[in-house]
Amino acid sequence: MATSEGKQSLRTFFWSWGILTVVGVVLSIWLPHRYIPTPMSNDGNLSITTTILFSILAAPVASGVYAAALHIIRHNRYRGEGVPPAAPQIRENTKLLVTWLTTSAVLTVFVLVWGLGALAAENSSSGNPLVVDVTGQQWVWSFAYPGTHVVSNELYLPNNREVEFRVTSEDVTHGFWVVNFGVQVDANPGVITTIHTTPDKLGTIEVRCEQFCGLSHAFMDAIGHVVTPSQFSAWLASQPARA
């Protein structure tokens, strides 16, 4: 039978675990909205949701580790001299093993299913996307609109229309990352990779390179604009054709 001191110690552990979990959940909900750029596409919204959900799921696990560490430091420190005796073995604790393995398996399967669904959504197409050819080279991005002969170093997109980015590179591997859209794909020389998204807010977006590509990698960015369909058509018509 457990002593009153042991019961009190166990209650302290669970209180610590509960408080840390609540703090972790609150931070998981609050921090992404404060520090992640405003999402401006369906994939950007999904990335925020995924970050919040996975952080909430991780909160009790991380809190359990921290609470156990604090509990051990407080109640199981060796205060004697010399080499401390071996701690009791818990490898044969069936309840602990079953709980740990079951929880890990459930979380792993959930993350796998969610990730496969998000990947399928990112690669799906409505059948009538706006195609934009994206080319990276040290250290600039260029955007071409097939069928128009328009090439620009600024990205213009119409709101609420699916976009298919066809991405490649002229020299080394770059990383095409549209920050506000929550999409990223490598730009590899001699290879075209595609990624889909749908802008759902008007405004300015930011394009960056997220693969180290040389001396001026940090300055390889571009400005983008999500505009109304009529503004996009007017912009296309105002651009000089380039070979």
CSV table of C-alpha atoms in Angstrom, one decimal:
chain,number,residue,atom,x,y,z
A,1,MET,CA,0.0,0.0,0.0
A,2,ALA,CA,1.3,3.4,-0.9
A,3,THR,CA,2.3,5.7,1.9
A,4,SER,CA,0.6,9.1,2.3
A,5,GLU,CA,3.9,10.7,1.3
A,6,GLY,CA,3.9,8.6,-1.9
A,7,LYS,CA,0.3,9.6,-2.7
A,8,GLN,CA,1.1,13.3,-2.1
A,9,SER,CA,4.0,13.0,-4.4
A,10,LEU,CA,1.9,11.4,-7.1
A,11,ARG,CA,-0.8,14.1,-6.8
A,12,THR,CA,1.9,16.7,-7.2
A,13,PHE,CA,3.1,15.0,-10.3
A,14,PHE,CA,-0.4,15.0,-11.9
A,15,TRP,CA,-1.1,18.6,-10.9
A,16,SER,CA,2.2,19.6,-12.6
A,17,TRP,CA,1.3,17.6,-15.6
A,18,GLY,CA,-2.2,19.1,-15.9
A,19,ILE,CA,-0.9,22.7,-15.4
A,20,LEU,CA,1.8,22.3,-18.0
A,21,THR,CA,-0.6,20.7,-20.4
A,22,VAL,CA,-3.0,23.6,-20.1
A,23,VAL,CA,-0.2,26.1,-20.7
A,24,GLY,CA,1.0,24.0,-23.7
A,25,VAL,CA,-2.5,24.0,-25.2
A,26,VAL,CA,-3.0,27.7,-24.7
A,27,LEU,CA,0.4,28.5,-26.4
A,28,SER,CA,-0.4,26.0,-29.2
A,29,ILE,CA,-3.6,28.0,-30.0
A,30,TRP,CA,-2.2,31.5,-29.5
A,31,LEU,CA,1.4,31.4,-30.9
A,32,PRO,CA,0.7,30.3,-34.5
A,33,HIS,CA,-1.8,33.2,-35.1
A,34,ARG,CA,0.7,35.7,-33.7
A,35,TYR,CA,3.9,34.6,-35.4
A,36,ILE,CA,3.0,32.7,-38.6
A,37,PRO,CA,2.3,35.1,-41.6
A,38,THR,CA,-1.4,35.6,-42.4
A,39,PRO,CA,-2.6,32.7,-44.6
A,40,MET,CA,-3.9,33.8,-48.0
A,41,SER,CA,-4.8,30.4,-49.6
A,42,ASN,CA,-6.6,27.2,-48.8
A,43,ASP,CA,-3.2,25.5,-48.1
A,44,GLY,CA,-2.1,28.4,-45.8
A,45,ASN,CA,-5.2,27.9,-43.7
A,46,LEU,CA,-4.6,24.2,-43.6
A,47,SER,CA,-1.0,24.7,-42.5
A,48,ILE,CA,-2.2,26.9,-39.6
A,49,THR,CA,-4.8,24.3,-38.6
A,50,THR,CA,-2.2,21.5,-38.8
A,51,THR,CA,0.3,23.4,-36.7
A,52,ILE,CA,-2.3,24.1,-34.0
A,53,LEU,CA,-3.7,20.6,-34.0
A,54,PHE,CA,-0.3,18.8,-33.9
A,55,SER,CA,0.9,21.2,-31.1
A,56,ILE,CA,-2.2,20.5,-29.0
A,57,LEU,CA,-1.7,16.7,-29.5
A,58,ALA,CA,2.0,17.1,-28.5
A,59,ALA,CA,1.2,19.3,-25.4
A,60,PRO,CA,0.2,16.4,-23.0
A,61,VAL,CA,3.1,14.2,-24.2
A,62,ALA,CA,5.7,17.0,-23.7
A,63,SER,CA,4.1,18.1,-20.5
A,64,GLY,CA,4.3,14.5,-19.2
A,65,VAL,CA,8.1,14.4,-19.9
A,66,TYR,CA,8.7,17.8,-18.2
A,67,ALA,CA,6.5,16.9,-15.2
A,68,ALA,CA,8.3,13.6,-14.8
A,69,ALA,CA,11.7,15.4,-15.0
A,70,LEU,CA,10.7,17.9,-12.4
A,71,HIS,CA,9.2,15.2,-10.2
A,72,ILE,CA,12.4,13.1,-10.4
A,73,ILE,CA,14.6,16.1,-9.7
A,74,ARG,CA,12.6,17.1,-6.7
A,75,HIS,CA,11.9,13.7,-5.1
A,76,ASN,CA,14.6,11.3,-6.4
A,77,ARG,CA,17.8,13.2,-6.2
A,78,TYR,CA,20.7,11.2,-4.8
A,79,ARG,CA,22.0,13.2,-1.8
A,80,GLY,CA,24.6,10.7,-0.7
A,81,GLU,CA,28.2,10.3,-1.6
A,82,GLY,CA,29.9,8.1,-4.2
A,83,VAL,CA,28.1,6.2,-6.9
A,84,PRO,CA,24.3,6.2,-6.5
A,85,PRO,CA,22.6,2.8,-6.4
A,86,ALA,CA,20.7,1.5,-9.4
A,87,ALA,CA,17.2,2.8,-9.8
A,88,PRO,CA,14.3,0.3,-9.8
A,89,GLN,CA,13.6,-1.2,-13.2
A,90,ILE,CA,10.2,-0.5,-14.8
A,91,ARG,CA,10.7,-2.4,-18.0
A,92,GLU,CA,8.3,-5.1,-16.9
A,93,ASN,CA,5.6,-2.7,-15.9
A,94,THR,CA,2.8,-4.0,-18.2
A,95,LYS,CA,0.4,-1.2,-17.7
A,96,LEU,CA,3.0,1.5,-18.4
A,97,LEU,CA,4.2,-0.3,-21.6
A,98,VAL,CA,0.6,-0.9,-22.9
A,99,THR,CA,-0.3,2.8,-22.2
A,100,TRP,CA,2.8,4.2,-23.8
A,101,LEU,CA,2.6,1.9,-26.9
A,102,THR,CA,-1.1,2.4,-27.4
A,103,THR,CA,-0.9,6.2,-27.1
A,104,SER,CA,2.1,6.4,-29.5
A,105,ALA,CA,0.4,4.1,-32.0
A,106,VAL,CA,-2.8,6.2,-32.0
A,107,LEU,CA,-1.0,9.5,-32.4
A,108,THR,CA,1.3,8.1,-35.1
A,109,VAL,CA,-1.7,6.7,-37.2
A,110,PHE,CA,-3.6,10.0,-36.7
A,111,VAL,CA,-0.6,12.1,-37.9
A,112,LEU,CA,-0.1,9.7,-40.9
A,113,VAL,CA,-3.7,9.8,-42.0
A,114,TRP,CA,-3.9,13.6,-41.6
A,115,GLY,CA,-0.6,14.1,-43.5
A,116,LEU,CA,-1.8,11.9,-46.4
A,117,GLY,CA,-5.0,13.8,-46.6
A,118,ALA,CA,-3.2,17.2,-46.6
A,119,LEU,CA,-0.8,15.9,-49.3
A,120,ALA,CA,-3.7,14.7,-51.5
A,121,ALA,CA,-5.5,18.0,-51.1
A,122,GLU,CA,-2.3,19.9,-52.0
A,123,ASN,CA,-1.8,17.9,-55.2
A,124,SER,CA,-5.4,17.8,-56.3
A,125,SER,CA,-6.6,20.0,-59.2
A,126,SER,CA,-10.0,21.4,-60.2
A,127,GLY,CA,-9.1,20.9,-63.9
A,128,ASN,CA,-8.9,24.5,-64.9
A,129,PRO,CA,-5.9,26.1,-63.1
A,130,LEU,CA,-4.0,29.2,-64.0
A,131,VAL,CA,-0.5,27.8,-65.0
A,132,VAL,CA,2.5,29.8,-63.9
A,133,ASP,CA,6.0,28.7,-64.9
A,134,VAL,CA,8.4,29.5,-62.1
A,135,THR,CA,12.2,29.7,-62.8
A,136,GLY,CA,14.8,30.1,-60.1
A,137,GLN,CA,18.4,31.2,-60.8
A,138,GLN,CA,21.1,32.8,-58.7
A,139,TRP,CA,19.5,34.9,-57.2
A,140,VAL,CA,16.2,35.9,-58.7
A,141,TRP,CA,12.8,34.4,-59.4
A,142,SER,CA,11.0,34.8,-62.7
A,143,PHE,CA,7.3,34.1,-63.4
A,144,ALA,CA,6.0,33.3,-66.9
A,145,TYR,CA,2.4,32.9,-67.9
A,146,PRO,CA,2.0,30.4,-70.8
A,147,GLY,CA,0.0,31.6,-73.7
A,148,THR,CA,0.6,35.3,-73.0
A,149,HIS,CA,4.4,35.7,-73.5
A,150,VAL,CA,4.4,37.7,-70.3
A,151,VAL,CA,7.4,37.2,-68.0
A,152,SER,CA,7.8,39.1,-64.7
A,153,ASN,CA,10.0,39.2,-61.6
A,154,GLU,CA,6.9,39.9,-59.6
A,155,LEU,CA,4.1,37.3,-59.2
A,156,TYR,CA,0.6,38.4,-60.0
A,157,LEU,CA,-2.4,36.0,-59.3
A,158,PRO,CA,-6.1,36.4,-59.5
A,159,ASN,CA,-8.1,35.8,-56.3
A,160,ASN,CA,-10.2,32.6,-55.9
A,161,ARG,CA,-8.7,30.8,-58.9
A,162,GLU,CA,-6.6,27.7,-58.6
A,163,VAL,CA,-3.0,28.1,-59.5
A,164,GLU,CA,-0.6,25.4,-60.8
A,165,PHE,CA,3.0,26.4,-60.3
A,166,ARG,CA,5.5,24.6,-62.6
A,167,VAL,CA,8.8,25.0,-61.0
A,168,THR,CA,12.4,24.6,-62.3
A,169,SER,CA,15.9,26.0,-62.0
A,170,GLU,CA,18.5,27.2,-64.4
A,171,ASP,CA,21.6,26.5,-62.2
A,172,VAL,CA,21.5,25.0,-58.7
A,173,THR,CA,18.7,23.7,-56.5
A,174,HIS,CA,16.5,26.4,-55.1
A,175,GLY,CA,13.4,26.2,-52.8
A,176,PHE,CA,10.3,27.9,-54.1
A,177,TRP,CA,8.3,29.0,-51.0
A,178,VAL,CA,5.2,31.2,-51.2
A,179,VAL,CA,5.1,32.1,-47.5
A,180,ASN,CA,1.5,33.3,-47.2
A,181,PHE,CA,0.2,30.3,-49.2
A,182,GLY,CA,1.9,27.7,-47.1
A,183,VAL,CA,3.3,25.9,-50.1
A,184,GLN,CA,6.9,24.9,-50.9
A,185,VAL,CA,8.6,22.8,-53.6
A,186,ASP,CA,12.2,22.4,-54.7
A,187,ALA,CA,13.3,24.0,-57.9
A,188,ASN,CA,15.7,21.5,-59.5
A,189,PRO,CA,17.7,22.1,-62.6
A,190,GLY,CA,16.4,20.3,-65.7
A,191,VAL,CA,13.3,19.1,-63.8
A,192,ILE,CA,9.8,20.5,-63.6
A,193,THR,CA,7.9,20.0,-60.4
A,194,THR,CA,4.3,21.1,-59.9
A,195,ILE,CA,2.3,22.3,-56.9
A,196,HIS,CA,-1.3,23.6,-56.6
A,197,THR,CA,-3.0,26.2,-54.4
A,198,THR,CA,-5.9,28.6,-54.5
A,199,PRO,CA,-5.5,32.2,-53.2
A,200,ASP,CA,-8.5,33.3,-51.1
A,201,LYS,CA,-7.5,36.8,-49.9
A,202,LEU,CA,-6.4,40.0,-51.7
A,203,GLY,CA,-3.1,41.5,-50.8
A,204,THR,CA,0.7,41.2,-51.0
A,205,ILE,CA,2.5,37.9,-50.7
A,206,GLU,CA,6.1,37.0,-50.2
A,207,VAL,CA,8.2,34.5,-52.2
A,208,ARG,CA,11.4,33.2,-50.8
A,209,CYS,CA,14.1,30.6,-51.5
A,210,GLU,CA,14.4,28.2,-48.7
A,211,GLN,CA,17.3,26.1,-50.0
A,212,PHE,CA,20.8,27.4,-49.5
A,213,CYS,CA,21.8,28.3,-53.0
A,214,GLY,CA,25.0,30.4,-52.7
A,215,LEU,CA,26.4,33.7,-51.5
A,216,SER,CA,23.2,35.8,-52.0
A,217,HIS,CA,20.7,33.1,-51.0
A,218,ALA,CA,19.3,35.3,-48.2
A,219,PHE,CA,18.3,38.0,-50.7
A,220,MET,CA,16.6,35.7,-53.2
A,221,ASP,CA,13.0,36.8,-52.7
A,222,ALA,CA,10.2,38.3,-54.7
A,223,ILE,CA,7.0,40.2,-54.1
A,224,GLY,CA,3.7,38.8,-55.2
A,225,HIS,CA,0.2,40.3,-55.5
A,226,VAL,CA,-3.2,38.6,-55.2
A,227,VAL,CA,-5.7,40.8,-57.1
A,228,THR,CA,-9.2,40.6,-58.5
A,229,PRO,CA,-9.7,38.8,-61.8
A,230,SER,CA,-10.3,42.0,-63.7
A,231,GLN,CA,-7.2,43.6,-62.2
A,232,PHE,CA,-5.2,40.5,-63.2
A,233,SER,CA,-6.5,40.7,-66.8
A,234,ALA,CA,-5.6,44.4,-66.9
A,235,TRP,CA,-2.1,43.7,-65.6
A,236,LEU,CA,-1.5,41.0,-68.2
A,237,ALA,CA,-2.7,43.3,-71.0
A,238,SER,CA,-0.3,46.0,-69.8
A,239,GLN,CA,2.8,43.9,-69.8
A,240,PRO,CA,5.1,44.0,-72.8
A,241,ALA,CA,5.6,40.6,-74.4
A,242,ARG,CA,9.1,39.1,-74.0
A,243,ALA,CA,10.6,36.2,-75.9
